[in-house]
XYZ file of C-alpha atoms in Angstrom:
727
model
C -2.615 26.063 12.184
C 0.091 28.554 10.972
C -0.034 27.040 7.437
C -3.775 27.067 7.240
C -4.012 30.707 8.401
C -1.164 31.830 6.012
C -2.900 29.983 3.074
C -6.131 31.601 3.886
C -4.539 35.154 3.900
C -2.899 34.280 0.467
C -6.175 33.166 -0.870
C -8.068 36.317 0.174
C -5.265 38.562 -1.067
C -5.051 36.909 -4.370
C -8.761 36.889 -4.971
C -8.993 40.588 -4.340
C -6.129 41.436 -6.693
C -7.573 39.423 -9.507
C -11.106 40.749 -8.869
C -9.826 44.600 -8.683
C -8.058 43.823 -11.974
C -11.192 42.273 -13.573
C -13.358 45.209 -12.301
C -10.992 47.902 -13.624
C -11.070 46.245 -17.180
C -14.935 46.058 -16.847
C -15.341 49.673 -15.976
C -12.881 50.955 -18.746
C -14.959 48.750 -21.134
C -18.340 50.305 -19.812
C -17.023 53.767 -20.472
C -16.046 52.757 -24.107
C -19.449 51.171 -24.628
C -21.223 54.449 -23.320
C -19.127 56.442 -25.824
C -20.120 54.009 -28.530
C -23.780 54.099 -27.815
C -23.793 57.918 -27.542
C -22.347 58.192 -30.906
C -24.599 55.610 -32.384
C -27.710 57.481 -30.960
C -26.397 60.728 -32.312
C -26.003 59.114 -35.705
C -29.722 58.129 -35.588
C -30.759 61.658 -34.618
C -28.721 62.925 -37.627
C -30.526 60.646 -39.896
C -33.994 61.835 -38.528
C -33.282 65.385 -39.033
C -31.366 65.048 -42.183
C -34.541 65.681 -44.366
C -35.094 68.874 -42.369
C -31.735 70.345 -42.988
C -30.995 68.638 -46.282
C -31.519 71.659 -48.396
C -29.614 74.013 -45.986
C -26.399 72.180 -45.470
C -26.203 69.156 -47.652
C -22.453 69.263 -48.291
C -21.580 69.963 -44.622
C -23.689 67.148 -43.233
C -22.413 64.672 -45.693
C -18.777 65.224 -44.364
C -19.742 65.040 -40.711
C -21.736 61.811 -41.372
C -18.720 60.056 -42.818
C -16.510 61.284 -39.901
C -19.068 60.026 -37.536
C -19.352 56.626 -39.409
C -15.461 56.131 -39.202
C -15.535 56.919 -35.630
C -18.168 54.505 -34.951
C -16.323 51.772 -36.987
C -13.240 52.507 -35.110
C -15.061 52.211 -31.789
C -16.792 49.031 -32.859
C -13.439 47.548 -33.612
C -12.045 48.607 -30.301
C -15.395 47.291 -28.747
C -14.599 43.839 -30.295
C -11.038 43.910 -29.008
C -12.246 44.871 -25.601
C -14.862 42.195 -25.565
C -12.117 39.614 -26.548
C -9.947 41.098 -23.654
C -12.799 40.774 -21.306
C -13.377 37.253 -22.382
C -9.609 36.448 -21.970
C -9.762 38.260 -18.648
C -12.608 36.393 -17.413
C -11.018 32.999 -18.461
C -7.620 34.038 -16.862
C -9.519 35.202 -13.814
C -11.334 31.840 -13.543
C -8.114 29.891 -14.069
C -6.278 31.961 -11.490
C -9.075 31.436 -9.061
C -8.806 27.729 -9.622
C -5.039 27.901 -8.941
C -5.824 29.907 -5.773
C -8.673 27.450 -4.776
C -6.323 24.457 -5.297
C -3.468 26.151 -3.170
C -5.931 26.956 -0.310
C -7.813 23.485 -0.331
C -5.025 21.181 0.254
C -1.391 20.900 1.417
C -0.768 17.606 -0.294
C 1.976 18.420 -2.842
C 1.012 15.678 -5.464
C -2.544 17.049 -5.655
C -1.497 20.732 -6.028
C 0.851 19.856 -8.852
C -1.641 17.537 -10.716
C -4.233 20.220 -10.684
C -1.717 22.870 -11.684
C -0.637 20.832 -14.785
C -4.269 20.532 -15.773
C -4.931 24.382 -15.445
C -1.817 25.148 -17.388
C -2.778 22.873 -20.228
C -6.072 24.459 -20.498
C -4.835 27.933 -20.240
C -2.031 27.682 -22.784
C -3.707 24.949 -25.061
C -0.394 22.979 -25.092
C -0.168 19.338 -25.684
C 1.904 18.480 -22.617
C 3.005 20.199 -19.389
C 5.799 19.254 -17.090
C 6.680 20.347 -13.578
C 10.159 19.578 -12.337
C 10.972 20.138 -8.562
C 14.421 20.849 -7.468
C 16.057 18.103 -5.107
C 18.567 19.443 -2.962
C 19.984 16.023 -1.959
C 20.760 15.089 -5.628
C 21.166 18.737 -6.925
C 18.984 17.801 -9.837
C 15.589 18.558 -11.139
C 13.118 15.529 -10.704
C 9.985 15.273 -12.775
C 7.095 15.638 -10.191
C 4.030 16.158 -12.146
C 2.892 15.901 -15.839
C 0.226 15.330 -18.310
C -1.762 12.071 -18.154
C 0.170 10.313 -21.004
C 3.450 10.811 -19.241
C 2.518 10.149 -15.683
C 4.366 6.788 -15.537
C 7.688 8.712 -15.824
C 7.074 10.803 -12.616
C 10.097 10.302 -10.337
C 12.082 8.595 -13.124
C 13.250 11.642 -15.307
C 16.002 13.709 -13.788
C 17.998 16.612 -15.091
C 21.038 18.246 -13.713
C 21.196 22.033 -13.487
C 22.120 23.242 -16.983
C 21.071 20.162 -18.590
C 18.492 20.778 -21.360
C 16.139 23.728 -21.473
C 14.489 22.904 -18.090
C 18.029 22.571 -16.620
C 19.133 25.745 -18.078
C 16.190 27.772 -16.820
C 16.798 26.017 -13.501
C 20.473 27.307 -13.457
C 19.780 30.909 -14.660
C 16.298 31.432 -13.275
C 15.246 32.981 -16.510
C 12.352 31.955 -18.788
C 12.866 30.466 -22.176
C 10.450 30.546 -25.275
C 11.298 28.613 -28.389
C 8.692 29.245 -31.019
C 9.830 26.484 -33.343
C 12.441 23.841 -34.089
C 13.089 23.470 -30.288
C 15.431 20.520 -30.953
C 17.804 22.773 -32.966
C 18.537 24.926 -29.899
C 21.984 24.179 -28.571
C 20.635 24.060 -24.982
C 18.216 21.271 -25.990
C 18.808 17.840 -24.363
C 16.904 14.936 -25.899
C 14.943 12.683 -23.485
C 13.688 9.691 -25.549
C 10.961 8.775 -22.913
C 9.265 12.119 -23.295
C 9.052 11.819 -27.121
C 10.435 15.122 -27.642
C 10.867 14.712 -31.403
C 7.190 15.285 -31.641
C 7.190 18.831 -30.253
C 8.198 22.224 -32.088
C 7.553 24.829 -29.469
C 8.598 25.055 -25.860
C 8.072 27.520 -23.063
C 9.796 27.078 -19.785
C 9.629 29.299 -16.695
C 11.274 29.029 -13.226
C 9.428 28.485 -9.888
C 11.389 30.785 -7.599
C 11.014 30.945 -3.793
C 11.032 34.189 -1.481
C 14.778 34.001 -1.104
C 15.394 33.744 -4.899
C 16.083 30.033 -4.270
C 15.167 27.526 -7.000
C 12.102 25.365 -6.283
C 11.431 23.976 -9.749
C 10.492 24.779 -13.324
C 7.412 24.619 -15.432
C 7.659 23.617 -19.119
C 5.124 23.418 -21.857
C 5.444 21.606 -25.338
C 3.367 21.947 -28.475
C 3.305 19.646 -31.480
C 2.952 22.340 -34.065
C 5.006 25.682 -34.234
C 3.198 27.897 -31.723
C 3.632 31.470 -30.695
C 3.656 31.936 -26.902
C 2.340 35.336 -26.263
C 3.340 37.604 -23.535
C -0.087 37.028 -21.846
C 0.805 33.338 -21.832
C 4.178 34.084 -20.274
C 2.596 36.433 -17.787
C 0.027 33.904 -16.853
C 2.464 30.946 -16.263
C 4.958 33.289 -14.356
C 1.977 34.556 -12.218
C 0.960 30.909 -11.553
C 4.578 29.901 -10.743
C 4.741 32.816 -8.195
C 1.443 31.768 -6.704
C 2.531 28.029 -6.299
C 6.098 28.750 -5.107
C 5.050 29.388 -1.514
C 2.424 26.657 -1.795
C 4.996 24.122 -2.718
C 7.314 25.235 0.116
C 4.527 24.999 2.580
C 3.334 21.697 1.202
C 6.830 20.266 1.528
C 7.186 21.694 4.951
C 3.846 20.046 5.892
C 4.639 16.730 4.378
C 8.048 16.560 6.222
C 6.512 17.526 9.539
C 3.495 15.091 9.265
C 5.839 12.364 8.124
C 8.380 12.824 10.807
C 5.505 12.668 13.266
C 4.042 9.594 11.807
C 7.580 7.973 11.673
C 8.323 8.697 15.367
C 4.998 7.134 16.397
C 5.275 4.159 14.185
C 8.872 3.528 14.963
C 7.910 3.344 18.680
C 5.408 0.718 17.705
C 7.896 -0.994 15.600
C 10.483 -1.262 18.490
C 7.790 -2.620 20.712
C 6.869 -5.253 18.140
C 10.516 -6.413 17.511
C 11.087 -6.700 21.206
C 7.763 -8.364 21.971
C 9.097 -11.946 21.842
C 6.587 -13.090 19.233
C 7.163 -15.940 17.055
C 9.083 -15.202 13.899
C 6.024 -15.571 11.570
C 3.828 -13.332 13.696
C 6.592 -10.991 14.062
C 7.225 -10.602 10.428
C 3.478 -10.212 9.730
C 3.329 -7.326 12.227
C 6.475 -5.797 10.770
C 5.084 -5.746 7.318
C 1.862 -4.103 8.424
C 3.858 -1.444 10.344
C 6.118 -0.903 7.323
C 3.289 -0.142 5.053
C 2.046 2.592 7.576
C 5.637 4.113 8.023
C 6.526 4.027 4.383
C 2.982 5.042 3.139
C 3.054 2.352 0.471
C 0.409 -0.104 -0.636
C 2.289 -3.377 0.022
C 5.163 -4.719 2.068
C 6.710 -8.059 1.162
C 9.356 -9.714 3.447
C 11.427 -12.602 2.019
C 13.911 -14.556 4.021
C 16.964 -16.487 2.812
C 17.150 -20.251 2.924
C 20.807 -20.471 3.721
C 21.191 -24.008 2.868
C 19.773 -23.695 -0.691
C 20.724 -19.980 -1.461
C 17.059 -18.999 -2.078
C 14.682 -16.208 -1.110
C 11.209 -17.245 -0.148
C 8.234 -15.026 0.859
C 7.545 -15.353 4.454
C 5.116 -12.347 5.151
C 3.229 -9.702 3.445
C 0.827 -6.781 4.218
C -1.824 -6.967 3.048
C -1.824 -10.733 3.137
C -1.282 -11.931 -0.536
C -2.016 -15.598 0.312
C -5.703 -14.563 0.112
C -5.175 -13.702 -3.554
C -4.053 -17.174 -4.391
C -0.697 -16.029 -5.752
C 2.005 -18.742 -6.084
C 5.345 -17.474 -4.973
C 8.210 -19.415 -6.276
C 11.631 -19.385 -4.426
C 14.055 -17.018 -6.072
C 17.588 -18.199 -6.866
C 19.963 -15.555 -5.475
C 22.710 -14.250 -7.646
C 25.725 -13.661 -5.245
C 26.967 -10.809 -7.364
C 23.674 -9.012 -7.228
C 23.355 -9.674 -3.548
C 26.836 -8.263 -2.816
C 26.102 -5.180 -4.804
C 22.698 -4.647 -3.229
C 24.461 -5.049 0.205
C 27.182 -2.344 -0.839
C 24.311 0.242 -1.438
C 22.250 -1.097 1.365
C 19.176 -0.051 -0.406
C 17.628 0.104 -3.884
C 14.817 1.539 -5.674
C 13.604 0.627 -9.139
C 10.484 0.713 -11.206
C 8.572 -1.538 -13.350
C 9.283 0.590 -16.390
C 12.997 1.025 -17.223
C 13.771 4.690 -17.042
C 16.777 6.953 -16.942
C 17.734 8.872 -13.867
C 18.171 5.717 -11.678
C 20.290 6.681 -8.519
C 21.085 3.076 -7.489
C 24.410 1.348 -8.401
C 22.510 -1.951 -9.054
C 21.253 -2.332 -12.603
C 17.498 -2.616 -13.114
C 17.425 -6.100 -14.621
C 19.522 -7.563 -11.911
C 17.142 -6.128 -9.223
C 14.157 -7.279 -11.072
C 15.214 -10.962 -10.515
C 14.734 -10.394 -6.776
C 11.208 -9.142 -7.209
C 8.654 -11.804 -6.293
C 5.804 -9.728 -7.805
C 6.450 -9.387 -11.554
C 3.841 -8.268 -14.091
C 1.589 -6.740 -11.472
C -0.186 -3.387 -11.147
C 2.556 -1.816 -8.883
C 4.547 0.872 -10.392
C 7.155 1.661 -7.868
C 9.398 -0.440 -5.715
C 11.721 0.351 -2.924
C 13.815 -2.521 -1.369
C 16.443 -2.948 1.437
C 18.381 -6.101 2.208
C 18.144 -7.596 5.728
C 21.707 -7.957 6.865
C 23.006 -8.705 10.455
C 26.789 -8.635 10.402
C 28.068 -10.413 7.351
C 25.059 -12.690 7.086
C 22.370 -12.168 4.314
C 19.023 -12.797 5.889
C 16.527 -11.608 3.369
C 14.976 -8.615 1.621
C 12.046 -6.290 2.434
C 10.285 -4.599 -0.419
C 7.788 -1.755 -0.588
C 5.367 -1.463 -3.421
C 3.403 1.558 -4.471
C 0.458 1.192 -6.970
C 0.951 4.724 -8.192
C 4.129 6.251 -9.625
C 6.109 7.703 -6.765
C 9.130 9.772 -6.100
C 11.404 8.075 -3.599
C 13.877 10.438 -1.939
C 16.843 9.856 0.247
C 14.789 9.981 3.430
C 12.702 7.146 2.185
C 15.874 4.975 1.519
C 17.283 5.910 4.949
C 14.058 5.059 6.566
C 13.590 1.745 5.045
C 17.294 0.825 5.626
C 16.610 1.665 9.367
C 13.592 -0.585 9.414
C 15.638 -3.190 7.631
C 18.573 -3.079 10.118
C 16.231 -3.314 13.129
C 14.333 -6.170 11.529
C 17.455 -8.082 10.683
C 18.614 -7.898 14.305
C 15.321 -9.227 15.414
C 15.374 -12.019 12.790
C 18.967 -13.043 13.586
C 17.912 -13.252 17.444
C 14.811 -15.380 16.380
C 17.137 -17.546 14.273
C 19.644 -17.923 16.957
C 17.007 -18.859 19.536
C 15.480 -21.376 17.132
C 19.007 -22.810 16.243
C 19.886 -23.186 19.963
C 16.547 -24.937 20.668
C 16.929 -27.126 17.567
C 20.590 -27.841 18.236
C 19.732 -28.811 21.759
C 17.077 -31.140 20.562
C 19.322 -32.703 17.966
C 22.238 -32.821 20.558
C 20.018 -34.421 23.258
C 18.789 -36.849 20.683
C 22.039 -38.060 19.503
C 23.459 -38.311 22.913
C 20.617 -40.462 24.162
C 20.441 -42.630 21.019
C 24.352 -43.096 20.554
C 25.163 -43.464 24.294
C 21.999 -45.389 25.269
C 20.815 -43.031 27.916
C 17.202 -42.947 26.749
C 14.210 -44.001 28.969
C 11.964 -45.464 26.397
C 12.293 -46.480 22.793
C 8.881 -45.032 21.912
C 9.751 -41.724 23.152
C 13.032 -41.734 21.356
C 11.174 -42.700 18.154
C 8.803 -39.729 18.571
C 11.751 -37.349 19.040
C 13.348 -38.693 15.893
C 10.152 -38.261 14.019
C 9.936 -34.697 15.186
C 13.347 -34.057 13.653
C 12.462 -35.697 10.479
C 14.014 -39.101 11.082
C 12.289 -42.520 11.053
C 14.137 -45.015 13.238
C 12.036 -47.822 11.886
C 14.018 -47.614 8.683
C 17.735 -48.833 8.232
C 20.298 -46.318 9.112
C 24.192 -46.079 8.975
C 26.185 -44.138 11.566
C 28.887 -42.004 9.734
C 31.479 -39.670 11.411
C 32.931 -36.923 9.126
C 35.833 -34.782 10.472
C 36.573 -31.607 8.513
C 39.988 -30.172 8.369
C 41.912 -27.562 6.291
C 44.513 -28.983 3.919
C 47.095 -26.346 5.109
C 46.079 -26.654 8.684
C 49.539 -28.043 9.715
C 51.315 -25.078 8.190
C 48.790 -22.755 9.880
C 49.585 -24.240 13.221
C 53.279 -23.730 12.612
C 52.886 -20.351 11.637
C 50.845 -19.643 14.644
C 53.375 -21.239 16.894
C 56.117 -19.032 15.373
C 53.926 -16.007 16.177
C 53.549 -16.664 19.856
C 54.802 -13.858 22.005
C 54.019 -11.114 19.402
C 50.840 -9.182 19.036
C 50.822 -9.682 15.314
C 51.266 -13.446 15.648
C 48.310 -13.510 18.198
C 46.070 -11.531 15.870
C 47.023 -13.937 12.869
C 46.200 -16.856 14.863
C 42.778 -15.359 16.027
C 41.935 -14.557 12.459
C 42.876 -17.905 11.244
C 40.746 -19.595 14.032
C 37.710 -17.475 13.054
C 38.281 -18.222 9.359
C 38.650 -21.932 10.100
C 35.348 -21.992 12.274
C 33.387 -20.087 9.645
C 34.774 -22.441 6.911
C 33.810 -25.540 8.915
C 30.321 -24.216 9.441
C 29.898 -23.445 5.660
C 31.261 -26.837 4.633
C 29.095 -28.514 7.163
C 26.117 -26.947 5.757
C 27.168 -28.124 2.150
C 27.666 -31.734 3.412
C 24.321 -31.697 5.275
C 22.511 -30.568 2.137
C 24.097 -33.010 -0.104
C 23.678 -36.005 2.364
C 19.925 -35.051 2.675
C 19.504 -34.747 -1.105
C 21.231 -37.981 -1.838
C 19.822 -39.943 1.395
C 16.272 -38.393 2.149
C 15.453 -38.732 5.834
C 18.864 -38.478 7.095
C 19.880 -36.344 10.235
C 23.124 -34.650 11.066
C 24.531 -33.168 14.068
C 27.533 -30.838 14.167
C 29.988 -30.431 16.926
C 32.781 -28.125 16.016
C 34.481 -29.728 12.974
C 32.859 -33.085 13.409
C 29.699 -34.203 11.772
C 27.735 -37.253 13.123
C 25.323 -38.438 10.544
C 22.616 -40.974 10.602
C 22.233 -41.811 6.828
C 18.871 -43.344 5.940
C 19.346 -46.452 3.627
C 15.712 -46.889 2.596
C 16.768 -46.337 -1.081
C 20.156 -48.168 -0.690
C 19.396 -50.980 1.808
C 22.841 -52.761 1.012
C 24.785 -49.515 1.010
C 26.151 -50.545 -2.283
C 26.799 -46.978 -3.516
C 27.456 -45.368 -0.134
C 31.226 -45.927 -0.184
C 31.487 -44.375 -3.786
C 29.328 -41.683 -2.846
C 31.326 -40.779 0.339
C 34.613 -40.888 -1.841
C 33.105 -38.570 -4.300
C 32.146 -36.223 -1.557
C 35.590 -36.235 -0.045
C 37.165 -35.601 -3.419
C 34.754 -32.823 -4.284
C 35.229 -31.037 -0.949
C 38.912 -31.185 -1.528
C 38.896 -29.888 -5.019
C 36.118 -27.277 -4.559
C 36.785 -25.981 -0.990
C 40.246 -27.088 -0.139
C 39.447 -29.011 2.889
C 40.093 -32.611 3.769
C 37.537 -35.051 5.001
C 38.165 -38.018 7.142
C 35.327 -40.287 7.207
C 34.449 -43.344 9.392
C 31.614 -45.776 8.681
C 29.880 -48.305 10.993
C 27.559 -51.108 10.227
C 23.907 -50.603 9.474
C 21.569 -50.248 12.432
C 18.121 -51.792 12.443
C 17.091 -51.671 16.023
C 17.577 -48.725 18.528
C 20.145 -50.791 20.436
C 22.253 -51.152 17.221
C 23.018 -47.416 17.155
C 25.302 -47.426 20.172
C 27.363 -50.195 18.437
C 27.281 -48.386 15.194
C 28.558 -45.162 16.716
C 31.476 -47.002 18.259
C 32.463 -48.682 15.107
C 32.267 -45.367 13.111
C 34.451 -43.697 15.762
C 37.068 -46.442 15.659
C 36.930 -46.314 12.045
C 37.416 -42.684 11.850
C 40.298 -42.651 14.389
C 42.178 -45.563 12.808
C 41.660 -44.273 9.264
C 43.244 -40.986 10.297
C 46.320 -42.717 11.563
C 46.700 -44.960 8.566
C 46.182 -42.246 5.943
C 46.890 -38.719 6.946
C 45.340 -37.513 3.699
C 42.003 -38.462 4.853
C 39.457 -40.655 3.060
C 36.840 -43.145 3.793
C 37.398 -46.034 6.332
C 34.799 -48.672 6.980
C 34.864 -50.535 10.173
C 34.760 -53.879 8.307
C 37.732 -52.903 6.311
C 40.136 -52.413 9.271
C 41.106 -56.139 9.371
C 44.015 -56.963 11.478
C 44.754 -53.323 12.253
C 41.887 -53.103 14.593
C 43.458 -55.724 16.862
C 46.898 -54.162 16.581
C 45.440 -50.744 17.271
C 45.464 -50.984 20.984
C 48.749 -52.777 21.189
C 50.371 -49.936 19.183
C 48.881 -47.438 21.492
C 49.762 -49.074 24.801
C 53.140 -50.739 24.093
C 56.019 -48.821 22.646
C 58.763 -51.313 23.350
C 60.956 -52.207 20.478
C 62.151 -55.678 19.550
C 64.295 -57.173 16.866
C 61.557 -57.248 14.305
C 60.731 -53.507 14.934
C 64.354 -52.667 14.526
C 64.481 -54.483 11.124
C 61.439 -52.660 9.858
C 62.793 -49.339 11.007
C 65.994 -49.879 9.261
C 64.161 -50.615 5.987
C 61.891 -47.572 6.434
C 64.939 -45.352 6.976
C 66.582 -46.633 3.741
C 63.414 -45.908 1.890
C 63.439 -42.272 3.110
C 67.052 -41.782 2.042
C 66.938 -43.531 -1.239
C 63.258 -42.744 -2.213
C 62.559 -46.484 -2.640
C 59.506 -48.525 -1.636
C 61.215 -51.596 -0.097
C 58.985 -51.725 3.051
C 55.821 -51.910 0.837
C 57.474 -54.507 -1.234
C 58.317 -56.547 1.695
C 54.591 -56.191 3.324
C 53.078 -57.306 -0.166
C 55.476 -60.272 -0.443
C 54.615 -61.446 2.973
C 50.653 -60.915 2.329
C 51.134 -63.190 -0.866
C 52.806 -65.812 1.318
C 56.104 -65.481 -0.689
C 54.624 -66.168 -4.072
C 56.625 -64.165 -6.472
C 54.103 -64.218 -9.368
C 51.313 -62.858 -7.161
C 53.619 -60.263 -5.557
C 54.867 -58.935 -8.876
C 51.371 -58.608 -10.185
C 50.111 -56.823 -7.187
C 53.031 -54.408 -7.329
C 52.925 -54.091 -11.153
C 56.650 -54.916 -11.484
C 58.671 -57.386 -13.375
C 59.548 -60.688 -11.753
C 63.331 -59.941 -11.896
C 62.818 -56.256 -10.511
C 61.125 -57.989 -7.476
C 63.987 -60.399 -7.097
C 66.456 -57.554 -6.968
C 64.291 -55.750 -4.341
C 64.150 -58.836 -2.186
C 67.942 -59.379 -2.391
C 68.446 -55.673 -1.393
C 65.962 -56.333 1.569
C 67.773 -59.205 2.684
C 70.942 -57.192 2.871
C 69.313 -54.852 4.984
C 67.953 -57.426 7.466
C 69.723 -59.622 10.031
C 66.893 -62.196 10.079
C 66.150 -64.743 7.217
C 63.431 -63.425 4.883
C 62.978 -66.868 3.499
C 62.207 -68.509 6.765
C 58.430 -69.021 6.933
C 58.584 -68.823 10.655
C 59.430 -65.254 10.710
C 56.721 -64.174 8.323
C 53.930 -63.533 10.538
C 55.872 -61.796 13.251
C 57.495 -59.607 10.685
C 54.026 -58.904 9.077
C 52.540 -57.735 12.369
C 55.574 -55.619 13.069
C 55.243 -53.783 9.874
C 51.719 -52.919 10.523
C 52.482 -51.765 14.121
C 55.203 -49.749 12.851
C 52.932 -47.999 10.374
C 50.456 -47.268 13.238
C 53.252 -45.796 15.309
C 54.978 -43.797 12.673
C 51.645 -42.023 11.765
C 51.594 -40.355 15.164
C 49.137 -42.677 17.148
C 51.323 -42.560 20.218
C 51.572 -38.714 20.228
C 47.856 -38.487 19.868
C 47.156 -40.987 22.580
C 49.428 -39.039 24.766
C 47.633 -35.784 24.047
């Protein structure tokens, strides 16, 4: 109400001032015209009476007539000038009334500035006019309105105070008029987008507020050299004075209205986020509210597919699905995403322009834009981040060129932060529900606690697994290669705060690494064996690998070995993998799980470096495993084996492996040397050394089986199986 009354008073006052000025000029002109007509009438009377007095005063009247004619000619010239002045005054009066009418008719800043540009172009007859407004946050002049051919640059061109003619006027608050060769002026700053090489003459005046504060500048360009008159400067200066208060009031009005709208909308936004809607419904409502809050034409919300590292459109307002648009998933550049996260917001435009304030380059951000080559001219985006997790991107589009300010960035970032929390909570709920479903399914299937097979098959189908197809149970344990050293470092740090902190950080890092590696393994397994399902419990993955494309599991072992090697080289983790036998019926899965568990456990004890162990490859170790766990008594054969192993450690030899291979080859020297890739004489020398270390006769065949079993039991025990069993 205050703004409307204030604007009404300004309108009445300015109209009165302009009309008084106009009436004064008209009255003055009328007086001149009266004089002109009086003299003209007198001249006619002289002509009528000239014949009467011709004979009396011929010489005198002739002189007076010439004088009168000169005066009439002079008054006619003055009359013409006054008529021109009257016409100019009328035009100026009309234009000023337009300015006043525009100021009084609306408080929308963009409309005021657009009308003002049009009025200035008509009044000055210039080729282009530009209005820059001073942005206090940036301490720069930002192009706010201009002629039609440059409208696409609104909000994109920025000048620092003192930069270019406009910047110099903004700094000094003094007008500048350049009649020709404007680019030769030392204060000139070339802006390619404005095509300033076409213009010769420039006039720039400041827009100054009540407190002598800078509001903006008005600048006019002409193509040919042009002499801006004092009347031109006076008109533009008067116009700038008129609009100064209007701009301040419009900005105040916009800020007030915007804050009121934001408060109302944010209240609705909070209710929507906490309403417990399903994720898709919540996202659609969020997009609709964002359009209202940000006053944009379109809002698009994309969520991250964490497994594949892609952004996909999940919601939009208005609904873009009605327009038959095909949105392709966007591959995310990790570097771009990290830089976007650092700024926490970014604005960019369809047309590459100078004056960008974001730290992320335009081409990089354009790759995250799902709506390329559309009619939208301005875009403001903010990442959806919860903690350290990238959840997606929210983007606001405007069909008209728009000036995004710091408040817009802050507001969208606030919306994005609240939305990210809601999305994360929804994901956690879904993950918990999904994990519970998967966990319950695996427990019922692998431990045989289900009620009916049909019900179990339906649950499997819901999870994307067809139990009618052949599957294989595989257990994968993930461990860091440097895990042992980390544990030792952690034990050394016990008792100190620093050591506890280091252990905590190491544990958090390890859990995060296990989760990340588990996701990679899951993705690769499902890509190579479609229809597979995996369940993760801490650092162990239980997988049901579908063998529909590999019924004989011919390439499975190679694939698992390649996977283990890749994880080791790419991510510095060790995989220990146990594989059971194929399962056809539901009752087979309990057996398959037991086989995979035993293969995993025995494989870890036989090979500390990890690797793939198939249940069928365990051989005699499977029968010796329980003996090695339960019986730690030592006999003569164990003593002989221990003596050889100690010698190997001291001397760096391989006598124990040589003896084991010799016994497996039933004492055949040729077979043994071939398997060991050594010369026959070298093998004989090793056997002689072995015999010197042993009290029993190695040539006696009756000792071979017992000695062979003793070697395998020793290997099981030496790899820490007893210690693990005790734990």
